[in-house]
Amino acid sequence: MSPIPVSSSSAKDVRKESTVARLLGSGSAGIAELAVFHPVDTIAKRLMSNQGKIASTAQLKIVIFKEHAGATAGRKFFSLFPGLGYAAGYKVLQRIYKYGGQPFVRDYLGLHHGDKFDNTFGKGTGKAIMHATAGSIIGIGEIVLLPLDVLKIKRQTNPDAFRGRGLFKIVADEGFGLYRGWGWTAARNAPGSFALFGGSAFAKEALGLADYNAATWSQNFIASIAGASASLIVSAPLDVIKTRIQNKNFENPESGFRIVSNMARNEGFMSFFKGLTPKLLMTGPKLVFSFWLAQTLIPIFDKKLHV
């Protein structure tokens, strides 16, 4: 069997797409992901927020569908779309920021520090680590969008937290309280985004791609699976903590350290990985889908714009 080809391209050797292509590609990926996977995201968030053991199918239905557990199939399905407005704003902006923003940080690192990555890690590997580092930096900055994520999660898991208040009333009442859990979010995003972009880049290196934009749709798909799987596993414990911080009632916040202490004492170590299996099975494909679509569409839009 012939060995797997490995690229040896320099970290400074990156294909720069146009800003418009990056915005169109990442935005399209976010819209498509929302349309297909919002119900899946709601299920994952509700399972992560559940603090008891699920011993029967009936209990599982209550956790997932809440007060609509005994309703018709149609009512159950539409009950998985709470907070869709917040989700639309958050998810599309998040994907534009993350998938469209990472290439800008990557370009900066390549221009000013590409040689350092090559000299430290070697060509090819240095380029992949540079992509991962750019992802980590952009992931930390994602906390700017945290209020929209908080509102989305509360609507999905704890609708009573709203108690008839509209968006502007909540923003006026809570102010910077909507950034509660920002430290845990940054702590989750840094390694998670590093693994997402790094896993994808290393997969493309293993496929022998010197120009990542030259990847076929199937190569992008393989790279997206590698990146998404690594990201979900690495960020799982911090994601559970972040979700529990954000789904509390506005008037009864709970610190991350208290949540960690209570989980360790009352639920055990494995509680930090609650929801990981459904995330890998359901949220995993969502991340693979959007990341694959963004990686595929950005170069396509770039080519169309330069015809």
Coordinates of C-alpha atoms in Angstrom, one line a residue:
M1 CA 0.0 0.0 0.0
S2 CA 1.4 3.4 -1.0
P3 CA 1.9 5.9 1.9
I4 CA -0.5 8.7 2.5
P5 CA 0.7 11.8 0.7
V6 CA 1.5 14.8 3.0
S7 CA 1.7 18.4 1.8
S8 CA 4.8 20.4 2.6
S9 CA 3.5 23.8 1.7
S10 CA 4.5 26.9 3.7
A11 CA 2.3 28.6 6.2
K12 CA 2.8 31.7 4.1
D13 CA 1.4 30.0 1.0
V14 CA -2.3 30.6 1.5
R15 CA -5.0 31.4 -1.1
K16 CA -6.7 34.6 -0.2
E17 CA -10.4 34.7 -1.1
S18 CA -12.3 37.9 -1.6
T19 CA -14.2 39.4 1.4
V20 CA -17.5 39.1 -0.5
A21 CA -16.9 35.4 -1.2
R22 CA -16.2 34.8 2.5
L23 CA -19.3 36.6 3.6
L24 CA -21.5 34.9 1.0
G25 CA -20.1 31.4 1.6
S26 CA -20.2 31.5 5.4
G27 CA -23.7 33.3 5.5
S28 CA -25.2 30.7 3.1
A29 CA -23.8 27.9 5.3
G30 CA -25.4 29.5 8.4
I31 CA -28.8 29.9 6.8
A32 CA -28.8 26.3 5.4
E33 CA -27.7 24.9 8.8
L34 CA -30.5 26.8 10.6
A35 CA -33.2 25.5 8.2
V36 CA -32.1 21.9 8.6
F37 CA -30.8 21.5 12.1
H38 CA -32.6 23.9 14.5
P39 CA -34.8 21.1 16.0
V40 CA -31.8 18.9 16.5
D41 CA -30.0 21.7 18.4
T42 CA -33.1 22.2 20.6
I43 CA -33.1 18.4 21.5
A44 CA -29.3 18.5 22.4
K45 CA -29.7 21.6 24.5
R46 CA -32.6 20.1 26.5
L47 CA -30.8 16.8 27.1
M48 CA -27.7 18.7 28.3
S49 CA -29.8 20.8 30.6
N50 CA -31.6 17.8 32.2
Q51 CA -30.2 17.2 35.7
G52 CA -32.0 13.9 36.4
K53 CA -31.6 10.4 35.1
I54 CA -33.8 9.3 32.2
A55 CA -35.2 5.9 33.0
S56 CA -38.0 5.5 30.5
T57 CA -39.1 6.5 27.0
A58 CA -41.9 8.6 28.7
Q59 CA -39.3 10.6 30.7
L60 CA -37.2 11.1 27.6
K61 CA -40.3 12.5 25.8
I62 CA -40.9 14.9 28.6
V63 CA -37.3 16.1 28.6
I64 CA -37.4 16.7 24.8
F65 CA -40.9 17.9 24.2
K66 CA -41.7 19.3 27.7
E67 CA -45.4 20.2 28.0
H68 CA -46.0 19.0 24.5
A69 CA -44.9 15.4 25.3
G70 CA -48.5 14.1 24.9
A71 CA -49.4 16.3 21.9
T72 CA -49.8 15.2 18.3
A73 CA -46.7 14.6 16.2
G74 CA -47.1 17.9 14.4
R75 CA -47.3 19.9 17.7
K76 CA -44.3 18.0 19.0
F77 CA -42.3 18.9 15.9
F78 CA -43.1 22.6 16.0
S79 CA -42.4 22.6 19.8
L80 CA -38.7 22.1 18.8
F81 CA -38.6 25.6 17.2
P82 CA -38.6 27.9 20.2
G83 CA -36.4 31.0 19.9
L84 CA -36.1 30.6 16.2
G85 CA -35.8 34.4 15.7
Y86 CA -32.9 34.5 18.2
A87 CA -31.4 31.4 16.6
A88 CA -31.6 32.9 13.1
G89 CA -29.8 36.0 14.3
Y90 CA -27.2 34.2 16.3
K91 CA -26.5 31.2 14.0
V92 CA -26.1 33.2 10.8
L93 CA -24.0 35.9 12.4
Q94 CA -21.9 33.2 14.2
R95 CA -21.2 31.4 11.0
I96 CA -20.4 34.5 9.1
Y97 CA -18.1 35.6 12.0
K98 CA -16.5 32.2 12.5
Y99 CA -16.2 30.7 9.0
G100 CA -15.8 34.1 7.3
G101 CA -13.6 35.6 10.0
Q102 CA -11.0 32.8 10.5
P103 CA -9.5 33.4 7.0
F104 CA -8.7 37.0 7.9
V105 CA -6.9 36.0 11.1
R106 CA -5.2 33.2 9.1
D107 CA -4.0 35.7 6.5
Y108 CA -2.6 38.0 9.1
L109 CA -0.7 35.1 10.8
G110 CA 0.5 33.8 7.5
L111 CA 1.8 37.3 6.4
H112 CA 3.5 38.2 9.7
H113 CA 4.3 34.9 11.4
G114 CA 4.2 32.3 8.7
D115 CA 7.9 31.7 8.9
K116 CA 7.7 31.1 12.7
F117 CA 5.1 28.4 12.2
D118 CA 7.2 26.7 9.5
N119 CA 10.4 26.9 11.5
T120 CA 8.8 25.6 14.7
F121 CA 6.6 22.8 13.4
G122 CA 7.9 22.2 9.9
K123 CA 6.2 23.0 6.6
G124 CA 2.7 21.5 6.2
T125 CA 2.3 20.9 9.9
G126 CA 3.1 24.5 10.6
K127 CA 0.5 25.6 8.1
A128 CA -2.2 23.3 9.7
I129 CA -1.4 24.6 13.2
M130 CA -1.6 28.2 11.9
H131 CA -5.1 27.5 10.6
A132 CA -5.9 26.0 14.0
T133 CA -4.5 29.0 15.9
A134 CA -6.5 31.4 13.7
G135 CA -9.6 29.4 14.6
S136 CA -8.9 29.5 18.3
I137 CA -8.4 33.3 18.2
I138 CA -11.6 33.9 16.3
G139 CA -13.4 31.4 18.6
I140 CA -12.5 33.5 21.7
G141 CA -13.8 36.6 20.0
E142 CA -17.1 34.9 19.4
I143 CA -18.3 35.9 22.9
V144 CA -19.4 39.2 21.3
L145 CA -22.4 37.3 20.1
L146 CA -23.1 35.7 23.5
P147 CA -26.4 37.6 24.3
L148 CA -28.1 36.1 21.2
D149 CA -26.9 32.6 22.2
V150 CA -28.1 33.1 25.8
L151 CA -31.6 34.2 24.6
K152 CA -31.7 31.3 22.1
I153 CA -30.8 28.7 24.8
K154 CA -33.3 30.1 27.3
R155 CA -36.1 29.9 24.8
Q156 CA -35.1 26.3 24.0
T157 CA -34.7 25.1 27.5
N158 CA -36.3 27.5 30.0
P159 CA -39.1 29.6 28.4
D160 CA -40.5 30.6 31.8
A161 CA -37.4 32.8 32.1
F162 CA -39.0 35.3 29.7
R163 CA -42.4 35.6 31.5
G164 CA -44.0 37.7 28.8
R165 CA -41.1 40.1 28.4
G166 CA -40.0 41.1 24.9
L167 CA -36.5 41.3 23.6
F168 CA -35.9 45.0 24.3
K169 CA -37.4 44.7 27.8
I170 CA -35.0 41.8 28.6
V171 CA -32.0 43.6 27.2
A172 CA -32.9 46.7 29.2
D173 CA -33.4 44.7 32.4
E174 CA -30.5 42.4 32.1
G175 CA -27.8 44.5 30.5
F176 CA -24.4 43.0 30.8
G177 CA -26.0 40.1 32.6
L178 CA -26.6 38.6 29.2
Y179 CA -22.8 38.1 29.0
R180 CA -23.0 35.8 32.1
G181 CA -20.7 32.8 31.5
W182 CA -18.5 34.6 29.0
G183 CA -15.3 33.3 30.6
W184 CA -16.6 29.7 30.3
T185 CA -17.7 30.3 26.7
A186 CA -14.2 31.6 25.8
A187 CA -12.6 28.7 27.5
R188 CA -14.8 26.3 25.5
N189 CA -14.4 28.1 22.2
A190 CA -10.6 28.4 22.3
P191 CA -9.8 24.7 22.2
G192 CA -13.0 23.8 20.3
S193 CA -12.3 26.2 17.4
F194 CA -8.6 25.2 17.5
A195 CA -9.7 21.5 17.0
L196 CA -12.3 22.4 14.4
F197 CA -10.0 24.3 12.0
G198 CA -6.9 22.3 13.0
G199 CA -8.6 18.9 12.5
S200 CA -9.8 20.0 9.1
A201 CA -6.4 21.4 8.1
F202 CA -4.5 18.3 9.3
A203 CA -6.9 16.1 7.3
K204 CA -6.2 18.2 4.2
E205 CA -2.5 17.9 4.8
A206 CA -2.9 14.2 5.0
L207 CA -4.8 14.2 1.7
G208 CA -1.8 16.0 0.2
L209 CA -3.4 19.3 -0.5
A210 CA -1.0 22.2 -0.7
D211 CA -3.9 24.5 -1.7
Y212 CA -6.8 23.9 0.7
N213 CA -9.2 25.7 -1.6
A214 CA -8.5 23.2 -4.3
A215 CA -10.2 20.5 -2.2
T216 CA -13.0 18.6 -3.9
W217 CA -16.4 18.5 -2.2
S218 CA -15.6 15.0 -0.9
Q219 CA -12.2 16.1 0.5
N220 CA -13.9 19.0 2.2
F221 CA -16.4 16.6 3.6
I222 CA -13.7 14.3 5.0
A223 CA -11.9 17.3 6.5
S224 CA -15.1 18.6 8.0
I225 CA -15.8 15.3 9.7
A226 CA -12.3 15.3 11.2
G227 CA -12.6 18.9 12.4
A228 CA -16.1 18.7 13.8
S229 CA -15.5 15.4 15.7
A230 CA -12.4 16.7 17.3
S231 CA -14.1 20.0 18.2
L232 CA -17.1 18.4 19.9
I233 CA -15.1 16.0 22.0
V234 CA -12.6 18.6 23.2
S235 CA -15.2 21.2 24.1
A236 CA -17.9 18.8 25.5
P237 CA -17.3 19.4 29.3
L238 CA -17.1 23.2 29.0
D239 CA -20.1 23.2 26.7
V240 CA -22.3 21.5 29.4
I241 CA -21.2 24.0 32.0
K242 CA -21.8 26.9 29.6
T243 CA -25.3 25.7 28.7
R244 CA -26.3 25.3 32.4
I245 CA -25.0 28.8 33.2
Q246 CA -27.1 30.2 30.4
N247 CA -30.3 28.3 30.9
K248 CA -30.9 29.5 34.5
N249 CA -33.6 32.1 35.3
F250 CA -32.4 35.6 34.9
E251 CA -33.1 36.4 38.6
N252 CA -31.4 33.2 39.9
P253 CA -28.0 33.0 38.2
E254 CA -25.5 30.4 39.2
S255 CA -21.7 30.6 38.8
G256 CA -19.8 28.1 36.7
F257 CA -17.7 27.0 39.6
R258 CA -20.8 26.2 41.7
I259 CA -22.2 24.3 38.8
V260 CA -19.0 22.3 38.4
S261 CA -19.0 21.5 42.1
N262 CA -22.7 20.4 42.2
M263 CA -22.2 18.3 39.0
A264 CA -19.1 16.5 40.4
R265 CA -20.8 15.9 43.8
N266 CA -24.3 15.0 42.7
E267 CA -24.0 13.6 39.1
G268 CA -20.4 12.3 38.8
F269 CA -17.6 12.8 36.4
M270 CA -19.5 11.5 33.3
S271 CA -22.1 14.3 33.8
F272 CA -19.6 16.6 32.1
F273 CA -20.1 14.6 28.9
K274 CA -23.9 14.6 29.1
G275 CA -25.3 15.0 25.6
L276 CA -22.0 14.1 23.9
T277 CA -23.5 11.0 22.2
P278 CA -26.5 12.9 20.8
K279 CA -24.2 15.8 19.9
L280 CA -21.9 13.5 17.9
L281 CA -24.9 11.8 16.3
M282 CA -27.0 14.9 15.7
T283 CA -25.1 18.1 16.4
G284 CA -22.0 16.6 14.8
P285 CA -23.7 16.3 11.4
K286 CA -24.9 19.9 11.8
L287 CA -21.4 21.2 12.3
V288 CA -20.0 18.9 9.5
F289 CA -22.7 20.2 7.2
S290 CA -22.2 23.9 7.8
F291 CA -18.4 23.7 7.9
W292 CA -18.3 21.5 4.7
L293 CA -20.7 23.9 3.0
A294 CA -18.7 27.0 4.0
Q295 CA -15.4 25.4 2.9
T296 CA -16.9 24.4 -0.4
L297 CA -18.9 27.6 -1.2
I298 CA -16.3 30.2 -0.3
P299 CA -13.9 29.1 -3.1
I300 CA -16.8 28.7 -5.5
F301 CA -18.1 32.2 -4.8
D302 CA -14.5 33.5 -5.1
K303 CA -14.1 31.9 -8.6
K304 CA -17.5 33.3 -9.7
L305 CA -16.7 36.8 -8.6
H306 CA -13.4 36.7 -10.5
V307 CA -14.8 35.4 -13.7

